[in-house]
Short mmCIF file of C-alpha atoms in Angstrom, two decimals:
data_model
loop_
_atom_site.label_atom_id
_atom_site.label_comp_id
_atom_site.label_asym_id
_atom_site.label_seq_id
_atom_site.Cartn_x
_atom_site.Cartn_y
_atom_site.Cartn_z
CA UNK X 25 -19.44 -25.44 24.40
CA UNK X 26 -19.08 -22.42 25.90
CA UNK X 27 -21.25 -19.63 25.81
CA UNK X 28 -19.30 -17.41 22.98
CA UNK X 29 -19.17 -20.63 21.27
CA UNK X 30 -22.79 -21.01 21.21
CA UNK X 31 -23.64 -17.75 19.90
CA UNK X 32 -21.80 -18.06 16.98
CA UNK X 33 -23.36 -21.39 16.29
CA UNK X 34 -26.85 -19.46 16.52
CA UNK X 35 -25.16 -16.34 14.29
CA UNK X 36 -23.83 -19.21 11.70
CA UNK X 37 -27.26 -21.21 12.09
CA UNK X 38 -29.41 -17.73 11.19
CA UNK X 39 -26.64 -16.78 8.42
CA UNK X 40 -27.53 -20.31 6.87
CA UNK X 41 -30.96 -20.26 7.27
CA UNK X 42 -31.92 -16.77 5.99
CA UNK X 43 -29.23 -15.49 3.91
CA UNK X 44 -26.63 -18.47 2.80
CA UNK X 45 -28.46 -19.77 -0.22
CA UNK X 46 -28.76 -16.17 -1.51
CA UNK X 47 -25.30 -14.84 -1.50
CA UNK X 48 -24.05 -18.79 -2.99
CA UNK X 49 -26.32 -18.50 -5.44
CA UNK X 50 -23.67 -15.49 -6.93
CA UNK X 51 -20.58 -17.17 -5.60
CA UNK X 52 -20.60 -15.18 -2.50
CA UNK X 53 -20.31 -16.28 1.05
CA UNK X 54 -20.22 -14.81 4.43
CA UNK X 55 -19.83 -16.37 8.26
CA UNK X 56 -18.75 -15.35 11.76
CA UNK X 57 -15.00 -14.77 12.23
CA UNK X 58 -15.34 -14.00 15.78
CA UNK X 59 -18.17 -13.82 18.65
CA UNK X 60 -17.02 -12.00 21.88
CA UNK X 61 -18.12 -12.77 25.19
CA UNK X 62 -20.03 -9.23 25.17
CA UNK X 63 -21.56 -10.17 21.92
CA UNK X 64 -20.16 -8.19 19.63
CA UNK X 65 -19.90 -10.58 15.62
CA UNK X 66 -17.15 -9.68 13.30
CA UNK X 67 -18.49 -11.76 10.01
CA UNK X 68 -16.04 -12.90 7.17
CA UNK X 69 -17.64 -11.83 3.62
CA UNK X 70 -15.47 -14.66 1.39
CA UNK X 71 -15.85 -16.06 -2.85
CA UNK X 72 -17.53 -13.36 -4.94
CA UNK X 73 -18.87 -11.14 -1.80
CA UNK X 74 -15.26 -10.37 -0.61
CA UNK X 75 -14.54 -7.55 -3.21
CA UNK X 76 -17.96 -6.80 -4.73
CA UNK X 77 -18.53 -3.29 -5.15
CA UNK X 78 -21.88 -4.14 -3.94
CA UNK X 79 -21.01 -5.88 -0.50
CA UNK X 80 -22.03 -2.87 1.69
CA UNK X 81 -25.23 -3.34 0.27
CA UNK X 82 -25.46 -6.91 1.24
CA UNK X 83 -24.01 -6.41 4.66
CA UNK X 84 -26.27 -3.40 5.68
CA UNK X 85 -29.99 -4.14 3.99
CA UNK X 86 -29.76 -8.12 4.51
CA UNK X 87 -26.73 -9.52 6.60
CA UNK X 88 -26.70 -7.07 9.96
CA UNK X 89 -30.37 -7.30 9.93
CA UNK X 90 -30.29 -11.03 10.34
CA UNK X 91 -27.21 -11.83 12.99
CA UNK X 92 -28.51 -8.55 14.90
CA UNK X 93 -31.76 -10.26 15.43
CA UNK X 94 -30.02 -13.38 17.54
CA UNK X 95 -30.66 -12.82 20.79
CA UNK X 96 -27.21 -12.19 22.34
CA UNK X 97 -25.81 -10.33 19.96
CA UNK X 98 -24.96 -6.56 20.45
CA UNK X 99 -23.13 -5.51 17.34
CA UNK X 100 -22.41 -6.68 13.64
CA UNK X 101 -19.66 -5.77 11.71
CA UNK X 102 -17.34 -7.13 8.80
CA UNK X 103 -13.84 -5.64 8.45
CA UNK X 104 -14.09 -5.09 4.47
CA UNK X 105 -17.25 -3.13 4.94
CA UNK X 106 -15.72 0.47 4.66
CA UNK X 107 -18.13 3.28 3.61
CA UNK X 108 -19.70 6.28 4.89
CA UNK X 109 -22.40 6.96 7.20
CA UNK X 110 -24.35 9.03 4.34
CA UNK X 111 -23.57 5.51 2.61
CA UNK X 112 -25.60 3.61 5.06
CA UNK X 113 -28.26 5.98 5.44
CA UNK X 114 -28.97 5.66 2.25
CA UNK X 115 -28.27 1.74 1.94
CA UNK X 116 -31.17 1.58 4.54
CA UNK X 117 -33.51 3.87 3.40
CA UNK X 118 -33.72 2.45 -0.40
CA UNK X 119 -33.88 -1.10 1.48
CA UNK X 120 -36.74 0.02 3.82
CA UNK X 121 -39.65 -2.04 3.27
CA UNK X 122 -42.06 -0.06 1.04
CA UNK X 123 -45.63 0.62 2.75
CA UNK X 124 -48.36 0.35 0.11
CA UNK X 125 -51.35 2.18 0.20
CA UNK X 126 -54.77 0.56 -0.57
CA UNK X 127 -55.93 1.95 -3.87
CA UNK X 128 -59.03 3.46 -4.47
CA UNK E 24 5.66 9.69 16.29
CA UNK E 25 2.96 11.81 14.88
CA UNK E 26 0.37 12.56 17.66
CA UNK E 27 1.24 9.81 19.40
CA UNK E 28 0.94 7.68 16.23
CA UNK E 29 4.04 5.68 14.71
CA UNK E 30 5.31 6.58 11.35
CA UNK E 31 7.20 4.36 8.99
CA UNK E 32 7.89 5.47 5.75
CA UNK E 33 7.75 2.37 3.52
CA UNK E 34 10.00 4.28 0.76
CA UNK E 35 12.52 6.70 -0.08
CA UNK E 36 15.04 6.92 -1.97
CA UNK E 37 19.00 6.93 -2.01
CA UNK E 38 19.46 8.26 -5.47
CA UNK E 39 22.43 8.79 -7.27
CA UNK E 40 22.23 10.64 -10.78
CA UNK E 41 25.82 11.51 -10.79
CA UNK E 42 26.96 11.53 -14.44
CA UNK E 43 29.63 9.29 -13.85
CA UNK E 44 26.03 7.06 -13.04
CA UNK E 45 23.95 8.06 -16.11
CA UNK E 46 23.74 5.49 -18.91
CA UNK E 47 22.84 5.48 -22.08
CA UNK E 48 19.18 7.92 -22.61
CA UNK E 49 19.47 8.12 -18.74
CA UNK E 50 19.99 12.06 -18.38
CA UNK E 51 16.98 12.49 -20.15
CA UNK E 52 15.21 10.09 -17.81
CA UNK E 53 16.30 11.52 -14.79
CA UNK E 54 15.19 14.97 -16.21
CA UNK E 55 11.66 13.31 -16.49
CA UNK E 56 11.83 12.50 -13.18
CA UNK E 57 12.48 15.43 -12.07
CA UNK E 58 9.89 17.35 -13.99
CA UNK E 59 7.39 15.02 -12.67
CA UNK E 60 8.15 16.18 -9.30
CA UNK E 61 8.26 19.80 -10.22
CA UNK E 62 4.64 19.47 -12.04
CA UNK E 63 3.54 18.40 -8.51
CA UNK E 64 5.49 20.78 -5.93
CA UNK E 65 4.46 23.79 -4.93
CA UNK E 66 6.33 26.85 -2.54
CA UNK E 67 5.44 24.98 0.27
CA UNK E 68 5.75 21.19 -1.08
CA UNK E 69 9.02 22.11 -3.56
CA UNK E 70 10.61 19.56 -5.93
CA UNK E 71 14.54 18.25 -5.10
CA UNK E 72 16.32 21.33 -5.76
CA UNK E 73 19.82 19.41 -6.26
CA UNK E 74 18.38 16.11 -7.82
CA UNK E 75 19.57 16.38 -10.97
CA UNK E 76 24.24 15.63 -11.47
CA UNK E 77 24.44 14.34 -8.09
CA UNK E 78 23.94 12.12 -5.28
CA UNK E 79 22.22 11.96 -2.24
CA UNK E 80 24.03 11.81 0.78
CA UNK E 81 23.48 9.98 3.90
CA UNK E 82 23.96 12.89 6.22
CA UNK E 83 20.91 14.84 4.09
CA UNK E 84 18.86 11.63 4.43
CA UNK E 85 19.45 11.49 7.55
CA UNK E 86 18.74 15.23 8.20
CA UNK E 87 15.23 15.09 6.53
CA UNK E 88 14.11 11.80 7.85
CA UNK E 89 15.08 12.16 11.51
CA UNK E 90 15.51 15.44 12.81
CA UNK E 91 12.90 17.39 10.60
CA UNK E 92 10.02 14.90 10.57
CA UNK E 93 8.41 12.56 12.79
CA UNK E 94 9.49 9.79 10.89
CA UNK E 95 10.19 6.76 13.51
CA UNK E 96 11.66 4.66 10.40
CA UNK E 97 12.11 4.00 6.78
CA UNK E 98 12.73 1.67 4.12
CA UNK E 99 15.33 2.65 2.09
CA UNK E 100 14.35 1.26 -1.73
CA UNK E 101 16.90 0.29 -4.57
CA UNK E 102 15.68 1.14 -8.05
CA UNK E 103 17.19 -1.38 -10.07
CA UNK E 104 16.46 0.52 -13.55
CA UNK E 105 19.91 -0.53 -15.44
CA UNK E 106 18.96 0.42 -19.02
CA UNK E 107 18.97 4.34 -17.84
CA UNK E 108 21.46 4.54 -15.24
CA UNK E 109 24.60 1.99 -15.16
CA UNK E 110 23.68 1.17 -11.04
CA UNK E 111 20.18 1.81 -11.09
CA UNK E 112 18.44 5.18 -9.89
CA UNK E 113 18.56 3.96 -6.61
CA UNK E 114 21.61 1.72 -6.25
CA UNK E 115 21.84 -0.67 -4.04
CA UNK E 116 24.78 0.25 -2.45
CA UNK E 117 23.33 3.63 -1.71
CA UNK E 118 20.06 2.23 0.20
CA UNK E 119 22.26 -0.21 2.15
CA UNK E 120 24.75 2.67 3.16
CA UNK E 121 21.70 4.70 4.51
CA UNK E 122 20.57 1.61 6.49
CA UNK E 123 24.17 1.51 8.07
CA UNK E 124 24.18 5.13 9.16
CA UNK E 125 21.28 4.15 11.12
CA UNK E 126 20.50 0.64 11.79
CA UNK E 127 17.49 1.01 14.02
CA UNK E 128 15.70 2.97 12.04
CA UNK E 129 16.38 1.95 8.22
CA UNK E 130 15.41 -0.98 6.33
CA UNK E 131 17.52 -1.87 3.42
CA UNK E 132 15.61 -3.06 0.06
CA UNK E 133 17.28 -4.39 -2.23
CA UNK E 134 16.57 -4.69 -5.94
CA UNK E 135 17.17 -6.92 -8.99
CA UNK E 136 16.49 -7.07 -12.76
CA UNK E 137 16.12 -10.59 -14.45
CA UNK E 138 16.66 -9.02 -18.32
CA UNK E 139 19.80 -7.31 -16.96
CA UNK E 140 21.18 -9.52 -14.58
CA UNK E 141 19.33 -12.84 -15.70
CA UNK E 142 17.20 -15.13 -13.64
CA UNK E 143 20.48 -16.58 -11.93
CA UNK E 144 21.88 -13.52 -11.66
CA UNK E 145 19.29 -11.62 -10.16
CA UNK E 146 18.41 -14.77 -7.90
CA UNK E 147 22.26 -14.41 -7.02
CA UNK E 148 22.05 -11.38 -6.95
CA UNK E 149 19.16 -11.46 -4.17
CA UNK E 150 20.62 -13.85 -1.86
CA UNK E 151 23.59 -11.78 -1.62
CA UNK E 152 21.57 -8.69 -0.65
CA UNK E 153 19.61 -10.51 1.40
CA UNK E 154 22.89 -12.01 3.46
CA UNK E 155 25.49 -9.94 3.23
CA UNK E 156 23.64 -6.54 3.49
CA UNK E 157 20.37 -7.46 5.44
CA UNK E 158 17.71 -7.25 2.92
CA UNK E 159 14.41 -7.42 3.92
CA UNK E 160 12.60 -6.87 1.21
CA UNK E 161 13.05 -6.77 -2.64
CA UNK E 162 11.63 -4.06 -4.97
CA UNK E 163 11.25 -4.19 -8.89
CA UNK E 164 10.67 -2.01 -11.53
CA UNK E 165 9.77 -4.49 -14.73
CA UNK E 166 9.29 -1.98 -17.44
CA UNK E 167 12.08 -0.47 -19.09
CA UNK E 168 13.27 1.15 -22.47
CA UNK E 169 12.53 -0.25 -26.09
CA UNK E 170 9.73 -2.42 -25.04
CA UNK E 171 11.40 -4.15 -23.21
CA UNK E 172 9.88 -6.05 -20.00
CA UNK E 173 9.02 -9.19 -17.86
CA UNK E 174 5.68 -10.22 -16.22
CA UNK E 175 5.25 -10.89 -12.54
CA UNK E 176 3.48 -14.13 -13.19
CA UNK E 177 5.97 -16.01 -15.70
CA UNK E 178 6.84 -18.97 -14.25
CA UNK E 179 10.41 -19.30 -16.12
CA UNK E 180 11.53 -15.59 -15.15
CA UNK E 181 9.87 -14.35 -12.34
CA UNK E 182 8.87 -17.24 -10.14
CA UNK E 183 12.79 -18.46 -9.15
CA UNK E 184 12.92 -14.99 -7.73
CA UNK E 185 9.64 -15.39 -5.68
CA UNK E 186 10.95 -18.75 -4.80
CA UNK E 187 14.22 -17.72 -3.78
CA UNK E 188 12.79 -14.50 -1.69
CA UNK E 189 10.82 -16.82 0.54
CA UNK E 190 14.17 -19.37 0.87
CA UNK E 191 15.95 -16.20 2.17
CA UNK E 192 12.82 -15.78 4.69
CA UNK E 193 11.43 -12.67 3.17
CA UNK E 194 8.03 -12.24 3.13
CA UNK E 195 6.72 -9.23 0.80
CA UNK E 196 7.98 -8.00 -2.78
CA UNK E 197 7.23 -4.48 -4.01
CA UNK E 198 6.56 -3.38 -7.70
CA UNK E 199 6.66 0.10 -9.49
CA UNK E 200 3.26 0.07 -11.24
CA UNK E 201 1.87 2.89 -13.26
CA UNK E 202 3.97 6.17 -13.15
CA UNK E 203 5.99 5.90 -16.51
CA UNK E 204 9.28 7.72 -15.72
CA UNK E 205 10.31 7.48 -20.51
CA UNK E 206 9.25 6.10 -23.37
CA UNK E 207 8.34 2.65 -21.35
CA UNK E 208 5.00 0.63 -22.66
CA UNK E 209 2.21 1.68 -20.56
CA UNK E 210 0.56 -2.18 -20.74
CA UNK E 211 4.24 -3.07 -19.25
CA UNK E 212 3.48 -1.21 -15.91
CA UNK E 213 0.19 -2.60 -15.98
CA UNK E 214 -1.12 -4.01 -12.27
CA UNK E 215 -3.11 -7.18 -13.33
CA UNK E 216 0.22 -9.59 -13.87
CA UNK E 217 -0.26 -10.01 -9.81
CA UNK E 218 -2.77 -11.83 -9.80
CA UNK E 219 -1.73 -15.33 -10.69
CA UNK E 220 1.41 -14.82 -8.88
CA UNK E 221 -0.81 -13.73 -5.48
CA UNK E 222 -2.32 -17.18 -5.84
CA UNK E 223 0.77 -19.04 -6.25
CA UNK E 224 2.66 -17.96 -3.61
CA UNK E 225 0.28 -17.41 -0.79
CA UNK E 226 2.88 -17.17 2.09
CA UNK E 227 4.16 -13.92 -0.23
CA UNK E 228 3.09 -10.47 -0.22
CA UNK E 229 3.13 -8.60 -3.07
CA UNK E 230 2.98 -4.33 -2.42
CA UNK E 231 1.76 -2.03 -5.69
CA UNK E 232 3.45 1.31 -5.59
CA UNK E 233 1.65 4.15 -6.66
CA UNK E 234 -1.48 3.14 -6.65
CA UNK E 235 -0.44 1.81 -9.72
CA UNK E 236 -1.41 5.25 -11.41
CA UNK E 237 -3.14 5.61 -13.99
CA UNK E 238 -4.15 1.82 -13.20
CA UNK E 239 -5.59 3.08 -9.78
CA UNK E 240 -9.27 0.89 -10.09
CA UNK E 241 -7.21 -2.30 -11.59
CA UNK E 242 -4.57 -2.19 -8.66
CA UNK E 243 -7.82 -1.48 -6.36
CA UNK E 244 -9.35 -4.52 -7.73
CA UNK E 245 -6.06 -6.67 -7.71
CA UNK E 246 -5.63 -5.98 -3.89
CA UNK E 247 -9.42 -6.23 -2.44
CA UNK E 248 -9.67 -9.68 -3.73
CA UNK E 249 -6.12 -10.80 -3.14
CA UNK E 250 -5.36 -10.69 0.97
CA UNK E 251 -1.39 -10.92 0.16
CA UNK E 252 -1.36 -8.02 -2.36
CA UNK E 253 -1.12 -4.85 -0.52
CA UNK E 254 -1.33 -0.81 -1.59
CA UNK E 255 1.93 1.78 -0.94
CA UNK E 256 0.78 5.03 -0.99
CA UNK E 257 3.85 6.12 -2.34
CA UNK E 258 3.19 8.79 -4.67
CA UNK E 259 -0.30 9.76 -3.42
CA UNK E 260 0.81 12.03 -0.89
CA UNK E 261 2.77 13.68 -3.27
CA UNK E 262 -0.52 15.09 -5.53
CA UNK E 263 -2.11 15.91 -2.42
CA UNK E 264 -0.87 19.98 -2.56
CA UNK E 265 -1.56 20.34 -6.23
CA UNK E 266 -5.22 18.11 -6.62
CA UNK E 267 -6.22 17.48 -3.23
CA UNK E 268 -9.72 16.23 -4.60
CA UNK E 269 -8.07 13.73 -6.39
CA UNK E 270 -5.87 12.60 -3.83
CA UNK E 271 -8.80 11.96 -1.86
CA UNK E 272 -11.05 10.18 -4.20
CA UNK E 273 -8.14 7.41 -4.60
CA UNK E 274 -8.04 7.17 -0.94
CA UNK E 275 -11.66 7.04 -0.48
CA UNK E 276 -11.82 4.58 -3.23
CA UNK E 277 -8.78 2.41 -1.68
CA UNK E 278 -10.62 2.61 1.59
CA UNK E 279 -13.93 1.74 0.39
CA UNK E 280 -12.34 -1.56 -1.16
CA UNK E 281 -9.52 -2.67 0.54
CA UNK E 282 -9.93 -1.06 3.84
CA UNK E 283 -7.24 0.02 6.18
CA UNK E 284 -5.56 -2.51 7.01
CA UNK E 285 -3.04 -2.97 3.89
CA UNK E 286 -2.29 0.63 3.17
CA UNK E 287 1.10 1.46 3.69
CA UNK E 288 2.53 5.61 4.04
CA UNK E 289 5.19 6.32 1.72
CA UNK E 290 6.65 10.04 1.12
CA UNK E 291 8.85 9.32 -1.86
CA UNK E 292 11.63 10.74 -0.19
CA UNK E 293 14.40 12.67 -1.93
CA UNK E 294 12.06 13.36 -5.18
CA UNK E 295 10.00 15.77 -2.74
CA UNK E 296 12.40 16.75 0.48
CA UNK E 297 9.77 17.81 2.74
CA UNK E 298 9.22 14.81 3.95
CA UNK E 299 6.98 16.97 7.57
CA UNK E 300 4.69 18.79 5.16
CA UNK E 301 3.63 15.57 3.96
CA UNK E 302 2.87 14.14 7.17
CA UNK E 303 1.00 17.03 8.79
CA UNK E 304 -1.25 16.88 5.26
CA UNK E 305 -2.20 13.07 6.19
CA UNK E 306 -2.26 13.62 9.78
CA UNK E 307 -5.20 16.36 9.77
CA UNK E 308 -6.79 14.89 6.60
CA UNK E 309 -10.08 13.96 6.64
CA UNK E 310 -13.13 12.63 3.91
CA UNK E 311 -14.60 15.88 2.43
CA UNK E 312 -18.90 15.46 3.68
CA UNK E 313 -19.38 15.53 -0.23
CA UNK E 314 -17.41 12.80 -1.43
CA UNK E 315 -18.54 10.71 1.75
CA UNK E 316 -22.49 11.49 0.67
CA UNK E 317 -21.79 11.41 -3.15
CA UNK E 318 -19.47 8.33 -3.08
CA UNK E 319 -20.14 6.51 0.06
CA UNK E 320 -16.28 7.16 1.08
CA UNK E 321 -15.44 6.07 4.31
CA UNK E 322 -14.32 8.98 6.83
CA UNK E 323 -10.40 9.16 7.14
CA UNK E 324 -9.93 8.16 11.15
CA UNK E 325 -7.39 8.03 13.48
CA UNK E 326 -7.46 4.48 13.73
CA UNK E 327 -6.88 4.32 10.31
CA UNK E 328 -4.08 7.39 9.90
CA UNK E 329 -2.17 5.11 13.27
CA UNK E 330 -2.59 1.82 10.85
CA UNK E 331 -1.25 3.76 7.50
CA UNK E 332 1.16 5.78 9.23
CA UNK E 333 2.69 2.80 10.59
CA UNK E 334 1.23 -0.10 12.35
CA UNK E 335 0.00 -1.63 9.27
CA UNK E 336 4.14 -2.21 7.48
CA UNK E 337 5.33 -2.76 11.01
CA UNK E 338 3.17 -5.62 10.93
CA UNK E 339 3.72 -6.87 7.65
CA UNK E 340 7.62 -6.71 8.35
CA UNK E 341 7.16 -8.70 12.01
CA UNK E 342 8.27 -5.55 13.91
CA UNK E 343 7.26 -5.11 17.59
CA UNK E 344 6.16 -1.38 17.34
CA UNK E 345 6.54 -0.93 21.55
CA UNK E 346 10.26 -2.34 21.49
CA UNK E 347 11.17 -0.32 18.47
CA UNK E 348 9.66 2.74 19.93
CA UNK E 349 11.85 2.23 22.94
CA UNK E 350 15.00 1.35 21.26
CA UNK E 351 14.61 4.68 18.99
CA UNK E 352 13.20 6.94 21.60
CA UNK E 353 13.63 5.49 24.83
CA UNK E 354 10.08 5.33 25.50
CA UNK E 355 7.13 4.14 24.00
CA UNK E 356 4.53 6.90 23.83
CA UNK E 357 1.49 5.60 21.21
CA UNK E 358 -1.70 6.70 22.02
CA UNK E 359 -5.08 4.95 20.83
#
């Protein structure tokens, strides 16, 4: 196994654990296309996630979040994710978990 | 090369609307064509001003293409419209003698018509094209006068060409969607007949033209779920002077969707001559802030002007951009 090898079995492991069951239960999929040495994951959205209008959604608020948080890994991306920084801000910001205050 | 970027303009056209070439309804045709390309010209981005009685001729072509643009190479598409004109818009004959004045830098494709020429005729008819002329690619236009028309997916009349494209080793089709030029049925220019033909022939690729306009979210749709159906932007350029927002929303919109990677530049060359203008619009274009905040557009970057321009059909077609580069200029000069 060698060491790229490895961290895509830890990106494909975390993808499975935390994220798999939600995207089949739509008919969507996603998985590592490609690890590099330097640990930098191009993922492979696939069934109902590969032209959803929502799939920068998925990708930014739950996906990234997950295969950035394997230790090795230095960047995240999937080639049909195509949108605009203001995009992403935004994607993040409505996904941000909400801090509730204690009421009164 | 544009900026150290390699162009390759998937299509233009050889035309010939001589009269001896006009059939029957045809002159009006042609003088729909026309006006569509005046309704979108302006002084700086004019119409054809000698479209109309005549032909085309290779020295012009060669004039516009290759000594006032950038334009590395270009595809040089037949129009196989019959009903309108006797040889087709675009004949054959025409594209093939452009890709003979300059053989390293003009691909010949061809074009067939199953209701005209039959299934056998047009399969003939292909290999043919394909052998004796050097086809490398086949385009089709399947909507034509009187409601008459033929689907992409039908397994008696389309699939023995799709079959016999991929015996003759090539690898991508192209189809006039949208952009009614008469009185053709709008539903018959429709994108969606892809589809089940996509899934068929896997080992095929299958180019809208157009944008399939007005069919622009369908043919958006068709190609980000199908990884062998691919967008020209033939005809998007072309609006760019006259509703630039527009222009950019159907970008943004392809980008968002299908990404970079299976856009292909097209100028539409002879309708519009200045074939420059239109590649100093894409080459400086970028994503208005607006439309990338209000529509989550992608920004328009060089990466993905050096795939549109170029890289992206060289690739589909098999052709080693470096080599090329060298045989055309005697150097290879691309810059990331």
């Amino acid at each position: 196994m060698t060491a790229n090898g490895d961290l895509q079995q830890r990106v494909d492991a975390a993808i499975r654990e935390h994220i798999a069951r939600f995207l089949d239960s739509h008919g969507g999929a996603v998985a590592s296309a490609a690890v590099t040495s330097d640990g930098d994951v191009t993922l492979q959205f696939d069934g109902a996630c590969r032209a959803c209008p929502a799939v920068a959604a998925t990708f930014f608020s739950k996906v990234a979040p997950i295969v950035r948080a394997v230790p090795g890994v230095r960047s995240v991306h999937a080639p049909n994710v195509n949108v605009s920084e203001a995009a992403v801000t935004r994607i993040l910001a409505l996904s941000a978990p909400v801090r509730r205050t204690p009421e009164r | 090369m544009r900026d150290g970027m390699f162009v390759f303009d998937n299509v233009v056209h050889m035309y010939d609307n001589k009269a001896s070439n006009i059939g029957p309804r045809g002159e009006q045709v042609a003088r729909n064509l026309h006006g569509f390309g005046v309704a979108l010209s302006n002084e700086q981005y004019p119409a054809n001003d000698h479209f109309l009685g005549e032909e085309l001729s290779v020295e012009e072509a060669g004039r516009i293409l290759f000594e006032e643009s950038e334009t590395d190479m270009a595809m040089a598409q037949t129009v196989p419209l019959f009903g309108w004109w006797k040889d087709g818009f675009s004949p054959a004959r025409r594209q093939y003698a452009l890709k003979e004045a300059f053989p390293d830098r003009v691909l010949f494709c061809g074009g067939v018509d199953p209701l005209f020429q039959g299934v056998e005729g047009a399969c003939n008819e292909m290999t043919r094209q394909a052998e004796e002329w050097g086809s490398v690619s086949f385009k089709f236009y399947q909507a034509h006068d009187n409601s008459l028309s033929w689907r992409i997916d039908d397994r008696q009349i389309a699939y023995p060409m799709w079959e016999r494209a991929l015996e003759l080793g090539i690898t991508n089709v192209q189809f006039h969607k949208g952009v009614p030029f008469g009185t053709e049925r709008m539903e018959h220019m429709h994108p969606t007949d892809i589809q089940q033909a996509a899934i068929d022939f896997p080992e095929l690729t299958f180019v809208i033209h157009h944008l399939g306009d007005p069919y622009i979210d369908e043919s958006i749709s068709v190609a980000a779920r199908n990884p062998n159906v691919w967008l020209a932007l033939s005809a998007w350029i072309n609006i760019y002077p006259i509703m630039p927002r527009e222009a950019l929303k159907r970008l943004g919109k392809a980008l968002m969707n299908v990404g970079p990677d299976r856009l292909v530049w097209g100028s539409e060359a002879f309708v519009w001559p200045n074939v420059q203008g239109y590649i100093d619009l894409f080459a400086t274009m970028e994503m208005p802030e607006n439309l990338q905040e209000d529509y989550g557009y992608p920004q328009i970057t060089r990466d993905t002007k050096r795939k549109i321009f170029g890289e992206n059909y060289a690739r589909l077609m098999g052709i080693d951009v470096g080599q090329k580069l060298k045989t055309i200029h005697g150097s290879d000069e691309r810059t990331p």
